[in-house]
Amino acid sequence: MRTFGSFVVGLLCLAAFAVALPLLWVGMNIADEDGYVALSRSALDDSDTRNEVVASVVDELESQASTRLTEMGVPQSMIDQTLTEIGRAAAEGLAREAVVDAWAQAQRQAHQQMFDGQDQGFVVELAPLVAAAAEAADVDVEVPSSLPVVADDSATRDAIALVDNTPGQATVALGAAVVLGLASVAIAKRRGNALLVLSIAGLIVVGMEYVLAHLAVGSFEVSDASGLGDRVASVVLDVAQSSYDRMLLDVGVGTLVVVVVGAAWAAAGMLRRRRGQDAAL
C-alpha cells in the first residue's frame, strides 16, 4: 500500500514538475521586466535585425527632422542635403555601443506597453533609439515619448495574454512539485529506491520538455517576419528557445545529481538489508 501511494504521489509530482518548468522560464524571462530586457538585448546580436532597427530609427529621425525644417521654411534642396547628412551621422552613431543602452530602455518601455492590458501584440519601441540617433547626429528635434512598432497578429496577442499570470502559477507548480516529491519519498517503503526512480523520471520529463519546446517553436510563425516588429519577434523567439534550452540543461544537471544521491541511498539500503539477512542466518 505504501509503495502504491508513493507511486501515485510521485506521478503527481512529475506532472507538477512538467508544468512548472515552462512557467518558471516564462515568469523569469518574459513576464519579468528586467528578465525581458536582458533576453531581448540578445536580438541585436543578429546583424540583419540590428540593421533593420537602425534603418527604421534613421527613417523616423529623418521624418521628424524634415517636418521641423519644412516648418522653418528651409528650401527642399537644402532639406534633402541635410537629411542625407543626418541619416549618415545617425547611422554611424547607432553603430556604436550606445545603441545597446538605448535598446535596453526601448525594450523596457515596450514591455510596459505589451503588459498594460491593452491587448496590442508584440511591441518594439523606437523612441529611445530615435533620441539616441538625434543626439549622435546633433539634431534638435522633439522626439515623442513613444514610437511603438507593433506585430499585431492574433497568435502573438494570445501568447502575450497568457504570460501575465505565469509568475504566480510557476510558484504554485514548483511548490507542489517539491512537496509532492518529498511526500512520495517519505511514504515509500524503500526511500532510496523511490528517490532514484523519481529523479530518473524527472530526467525523462526534462528531455520531453526539450522536445516539446522545439516542436512548439517550430510550429509558431510570426507573420513571415515581414516588418520590424515581426523580425524582432522572430529573433527574440530564437533567443528564447536557446535560453530555455540552457535552463533545461541546468535543471537536467541538478536532477542528475539527485539521481546520484538516490542511487547511493538505494545502494546503502540494499547493503543494510543484505547485512541484516546475513546476521539473521
Short mmCIF file of C-alpha atoms in Angstrom, two decimals:
data_model
loop_
_atom_site.label_atom_id
_atom_site.label_comp_id
_atom_site.label_asym_id
_atom_site.label_seq_id
_atom_site.Cartn_x
_atom_site.Cartn_y
_atom_site.Cartn_z
CA MET A 1 0.00 0.00 0.00
CA ARG A 2 2.82 2.41 0.84
CA THR A 3 4.53 1.62 -2.45
CA PHE A 4 1.36 2.30 -4.42
CA GLY A 5 0.76 5.55 -2.54
CA SER A 6 4.31 6.66 -3.22
CA PHE A 7 3.86 5.82 -6.90
CA VAL A 8 0.66 7.89 -7.22
CA VAL A 9 2.11 10.87 -5.37
CA GLY A 10 5.26 10.58 -7.50
CA LEU A 11 3.19 10.80 -10.68
CA LEU A 12 1.53 13.95 -9.37
CA CYS A 13 4.97 15.35 -8.55
CA LEU A 14 6.19 14.72 -12.10
CA ALA A 15 3.09 16.35 -13.56
CA ALA A 16 3.63 19.46 -11.41
CA PHE A 17 7.33 19.46 -12.34
CA ALA A 18 6.49 19.33 -16.07
CA VAL A 19 4.10 22.26 -15.70
CA ALA A 20 6.49 24.27 -13.52
CA LEU A 21 9.45 24.27 -15.94
CA PRO A 22 7.98 26.38 -18.77
CA LEU A 23 6.04 28.56 -16.34
CA LEU A 24 9.21 29.26 -14.37
CA TRP A 25 11.12 30.27 -17.50
CA VAL A 26 8.32 32.49 -18.81
CA GLY A 27 7.92 34.14 -15.43
CA MET A 28 11.63 34.96 -15.17
CA ASN A 29 12.30 35.95 -18.79
CA ILE A 30 9.06 37.30 -20.28
CA ALA A 31 6.69 38.40 -17.51
CA ASP A 32 9.53 39.96 -15.51
CA GLU A 33 10.55 43.31 -17.00
CA ASP A 34 14.28 43.04 -16.18
CA GLY A 35 14.37 39.47 -17.46
CA TYR A 36 12.71 40.52 -20.72
CA VAL A 37 15.15 43.40 -21.24
CA ALA A 38 18.11 41.04 -20.73
CA LEU A 39 16.59 38.46 -23.08
CA SER A 40 15.71 40.91 -25.87
CA ARG A 41 19.13 42.56 -25.68
CA SER A 42 20.46 39.50 -27.49
CA ALA A 43 18.28 40.34 -30.50
CA LEU A 44 20.86 42.93 -31.53
CA ASP A 45 23.43 40.16 -31.97
CA ASP A 46 21.59 39.32 -35.19
CA SER A 47 23.14 41.62 -37.81
CA ASP A 48 20.06 41.71 -40.07
CA THR A 49 17.83 42.69 -37.17
CA ARG A 50 20.29 45.33 -35.98
CA ASN A 51 20.49 46.82 -39.48
CA GLU A 52 16.71 46.89 -39.78
CA VAL A 53 16.37 48.57 -36.39
CA VAL A 54 18.94 51.19 -37.38
CA ALA A 55 17.21 51.79 -40.72
CA SER A 56 13.82 52.23 -39.04
CA VAL A 57 15.28 54.61 -36.47
CA VAL A 58 17.05 56.69 -39.14
CA ASP A 59 13.84 56.87 -41.21
CA GLU A 60 11.90 58.09 -38.19
CA LEU A 61 14.57 60.67 -37.32
CA GLU A 62 14.69 61.95 -40.92
CA SER A 63 10.90 62.25 -40.90
CA GLN A 64 10.98 64.27 -37.69
CA ALA A 65 13.80 66.49 -38.99
CA SER A 66 12.10 67.01 -42.36
CA THR A 67 8.90 68.19 -40.65
CA ARG A 68 10.87 70.56 -38.44
CA LEU A 69 12.88 72.04 -41.36
CA THR A 70 9.76 72.42 -43.53
CA GLU A 71 8.04 74.34 -40.74
CA MET A 72 11.08 76.62 -40.60
CA GLY A 73 10.74 77.39 -44.31
CA VAL A 74 14.02 75.76 -45.39
CA PRO A 75 14.17 75.09 -49.18
CA GLN A 76 13.59 71.48 -50.22
CA SER A 77 17.05 71.15 -51.82
CA MET A 78 18.67 72.10 -48.51
CA ILE A 79 16.31 69.79 -46.62
CA ASP A 80 17.33 66.84 -48.83
CA GLN A 81 21.02 67.58 -48.32
CA THR A 82 20.54 68.00 -44.59
CA LEU A 83 18.59 64.74 -44.29
CA THR A 84 21.38 62.88 -46.08
CA GLU A 85 23.91 64.15 -43.55
CA ILE A 86 21.53 63.42 -40.66
CA GLY A 87 20.99 59.87 -41.89
CA ARG A 88 24.72 59.23 -42.22
CA ALA A 89 25.57 60.69 -38.80
CA ALA A 90 22.68 58.86 -37.11
CA ALA A 91 23.62 55.52 -38.68
CA GLU A 92 27.24 55.97 -37.58
CA GLY A 93 26.10 56.90 -34.08
CA LEU A 94 23.83 53.87 -33.81
CA ALA A 95 26.68 51.62 -34.94
CA ARG A 96 28.40 52.41 -31.64
CA GLU A 97 27.69 50.63 -28.38
CA ALA A 98 25.42 53.49 -27.27
CA VAL A 99 22.63 51.78 -29.18
CA VAL A 100 22.71 48.88 -26.71
CA ASP A 101 21.73 51.13 -23.79
CA ALA A 102 19.07 52.86 -25.88
CA TRP A 103 17.76 49.46 -26.98
CA ALA A 104 17.52 48.30 -23.37
CA GLN A 105 15.45 51.37 -22.46
CA ALA A 106 13.33 50.89 -25.58
CA GLN A 107 12.57 47.29 -24.66
CA ARG A 108 11.72 48.29 -21.10
CA GLN A 109 9.12 50.71 -22.48
CA ALA A 110 7.93 48.05 -24.95
CA HIS A 111 7.43 45.55 -22.12
CA GLN A 112 5.35 48.07 -20.19
CA GLN A 113 3.18 48.64 -23.27
CA MET A 114 2.74 44.93 -24.01
CA PHE A 115 1.55 44.18 -20.49
CA ASP A 116 -0.60 47.25 -19.84
CA GLY A 117 -3.79 45.30 -20.53
CA GLN A 118 -4.41 46.87 -23.95
CA ASP A 119 -4.01 43.58 -25.85
CA GLN A 120 -1.88 45.12 -28.61
CA GLY A 121 0.52 42.31 -29.50
CA PHE A 122 4.33 42.31 -29.65
CA VAL A 123 5.82 45.82 -29.41
CA VAL A 124 9.18 47.25 -30.49
CA GLU A 125 9.63 50.74 -29.05
CA LEU A 126 11.77 53.15 -31.09
CA ALA A 127 11.57 56.42 -29.10
CA PRO A 128 14.77 55.97 -27.00
CA LEU A 129 16.64 54.83 -30.13
CA VAL A 130 15.46 57.83 -32.15
CA ALA A 131 16.51 60.10 -29.28
CA ALA A 132 19.95 58.45 -29.26
CA ALA A 133 20.21 58.85 -33.03
CA ALA A 134 19.23 62.52 -32.81
CA GLU A 135 21.91 63.08 -30.19
CA ALA A 136 24.50 61.26 -32.29
CA ALA A 137 23.58 63.34 -35.37
CA ASP A 138 23.39 66.55 -33.27
CA VAL A 139 19.85 67.20 -34.47
CA ASP A 140 17.48 69.30 -32.39
CA VAL A 141 14.11 67.59 -32.83
CA GLU A 142 11.32 66.85 -30.39
CA VAL A 143 11.17 63.07 -30.18
CA PRO A 144 7.80 61.69 -28.99
CA SER A 145 7.84 59.77 -25.74
CA SER A 146 6.59 56.66 -27.55
CA LEU A 147 7.09 55.41 -31.12
CA PRO A 148 5.84 51.81 -31.00
CA VAL A 149 6.09 49.32 -33.85
CA VAL A 150 3.57 46.54 -33.24
CA ALA A 151 3.38 42.95 -34.54
CA ASP A 152 -0.36 42.70 -34.02
CA ASP A 153 -1.27 39.18 -35.18
CA SER A 154 -3.72 37.11 -33.16
CA ALA A 155 -1.21 34.37 -32.24
CA THR A 156 1.16 36.93 -30.73
CA ARG A 157 -1.64 38.67 -28.81
CA ASP A 158 -2.85 35.34 -27.43
CA ALA A 159 0.68 34.36 -26.35
CA ILE A 160 1.22 37.67 -24.53
CA ALA A 161 -2.18 37.41 -22.85
CA LEU A 162 -1.15 34.07 -21.31
CA VAL A 163 2.05 35.47 -19.81
CA ASP A 164 0.64 37.82 -17.15
CA ASN A 165 -0.23 35.18 -14.55
CA THR A 166 2.76 32.90 -15.05
CA PRO A 167 4.89 34.04 -12.06
CA GLY A 168 2.19 33.04 -9.57
CA GLN A 169 1.39 29.86 -11.45
CA ALA A 170 5.07 28.92 -11.56
CA THR A 171 5.41 29.38 -7.78
CA VAL A 172 2.38 27.16 -7.14
CA ALA A 173 3.51 24.46 -9.59
CA LEU A 174 7.10 24.40 -8.33
CA GLY A 175 5.99 24.34 -4.69
CA ALA A 176 3.60 21.48 -5.45
CA ALA A 177 6.36 19.53 -7.22
CA VAL A 178 8.71 19.89 -4.23
CA VAL A 179 6.09 19.00 -1.63
CA LEU A 180 4.76 16.04 -3.62
CA GLY A 181 8.30 14.80 -4.31
CA LEU A 182 9.21 14.87 -0.63
CA ALA A 183 5.92 13.17 0.24
CA SER A 184 6.47 10.46 -2.36
CA VAL A 185 9.88 9.63 -0.92
CA ALA A 186 8.71 9.93 2.70
CA ILE A 187 5.86 7.43 2.38
CA ALA A 188 7.82 4.93 0.30
CA LYS A 189 8.83 1.65 1.87
CA ARG A 190 12.29 1.94 0.35
CA ARG A 191 13.03 5.65 0.22
CA GLY A 192 16.36 5.42 -1.60
CA ASN A 193 14.75 3.46 -4.40
CA ALA A 194 11.85 5.91 -4.51
CA LEU A 195 14.19 8.89 -4.84
CA LEU A 196 16.19 7.12 -7.54
CA VAL A 197 13.13 6.24 -9.62
CA LEU A 198 11.58 9.68 -9.15
CA SER A 199 14.75 11.51 -10.19
CA ILE A 200 15.25 9.31 -13.27
CA ALA A 201 11.65 10.04 -14.24
CA GLY A 202 12.45 13.73 -13.69
CA LEU A 203 15.28 13.46 -16.24
CA ILE A 204 12.83 11.95 -18.71
CA VAL A 205 10.46 14.88 -18.09
CA VAL A 206 13.27 17.35 -18.82
CA GLY A 207 14.03 15.54 -22.09
CA MET A 208 10.36 15.61 -23.06
CA GLU A 209 10.18 19.33 -22.28
CA TYR A 210 13.14 19.92 -24.63
CA VAL A 211 11.48 18.04 -27.49
CA LEU A 212 8.07 19.65 -26.96
CA ALA A 213 9.58 23.14 -26.76
CA HIS A 214 11.34 22.70 -30.09
CA LEU A 215 8.18 21.35 -31.69
CA ALA A 216 6.17 24.29 -30.33
CA VAL A 217 8.68 26.88 -31.58
CA GLY A 218 8.80 25.18 -34.98
CA SER A 219 5.02 25.49 -35.33
CA PHE A 220 4.91 29.13 -34.19
CA GLU A 221 5.01 31.61 -37.09
CA VAL A 222 5.43 35.36 -36.71
CA SER A 223 3.85 36.85 -39.87
CA ASP A 224 6.77 35.67 -42.04
CA ALA A 225 9.00 38.32 -40.38
CA SER A 226 7.80 40.90 -42.92
CA GLY A 227 8.26 44.02 -40.75
CA LEU A 228 10.49 45.31 -37.97
CA GLY A 229 8.16 44.15 -35.21
CA ASP A 230 7.83 40.73 -36.81
CA ARG A 231 11.58 40.38 -37.35
CA VAL A 232 12.42 41.30 -33.76
CA ALA A 233 9.67 38.96 -32.51
CA SER A 234 11.16 36.15 -34.61
CA VAL A 235 14.70 36.77 -33.33
CA VAL A 236 13.52 37.03 -29.72
CA LEU A 237 11.72 33.71 -30.22
CA ASP A 238 15.02 32.10 -31.32
CA VAL A 239 16.83 33.67 -28.36
CA ALA A 240 14.07 32.45 -26.04
CA GLN A 241 14.44 28.90 -27.32
CA SER A 242 18.19 28.96 -26.62
CA SER A 243 17.57 30.42 -23.17
CA TYR A 244 15.01 27.73 -22.34
CA ASP A 245 17.40 25.05 -23.58
CA ARG A 246 20.07 26.37 -21.20
CA MET A 247 17.62 26.34 -18.29
CA LEU A 248 16.62 22.75 -19.09
CA LEU A 249 20.30 21.80 -19.21
CA ASP A 250 20.86 23.32 -15.76
CA VAL A 251 17.77 21.56 -14.40
CA GLY A 252 18.92 18.32 -16.01
CA VAL A 253 22.33 18.56 -14.34
CA GLY A 254 20.67 19.24 -10.98
CA THR A 255 18.33 16.30 -11.46
CA LEU A 256 21.29 14.10 -12.38
CA VAL A 257 22.88 14.99 -9.05
CA VAL A 258 19.69 13.84 -7.33
CA VAL A 259 19.89 10.58 -9.34
CA VAL A 260 23.39 10.00 -7.95
CA VAL A 261 22.18 10.72 -4.41
CA GLY A 262 19.23 8.38 -4.90
CA ALA A 263 21.48 5.64 -6.29
CA ALA A 264 23.84 5.96 -3.31
CA TRP A 265 20.91 5.91 -0.87
CA ALA A 266 19.36 2.86 -2.58
CA ALA A 267 22.73 1.06 -2.59
CA ALA A 268 23.24 1.81 1.10
CA GLY A 269 19.78 0.46 1.88
CA MET A 270 20.46 -2.68 -0.12
CA LEU A 271 23.70 -3.26 1.78
CA ARG A 272 21.93 -2.79 5.12
CA ARG A 273 19.25 -5.30 4.19
CA ARG A 274 21.83 -7.79 2.98
CA ARG A 275 23.81 -7.47 6.19
CA GLY A 276 20.61 -7.91 8.18
CA GLN A 277 19.82 -11.10 6.26
CA ASP A 278 23.35 -12.39 6.79
CA ALA A 279 23.12 -11.64 10.51
CA ALA A 280 19.80 -13.48 10.69
CA LEU A 281 21.43 -16.55 9.21
#
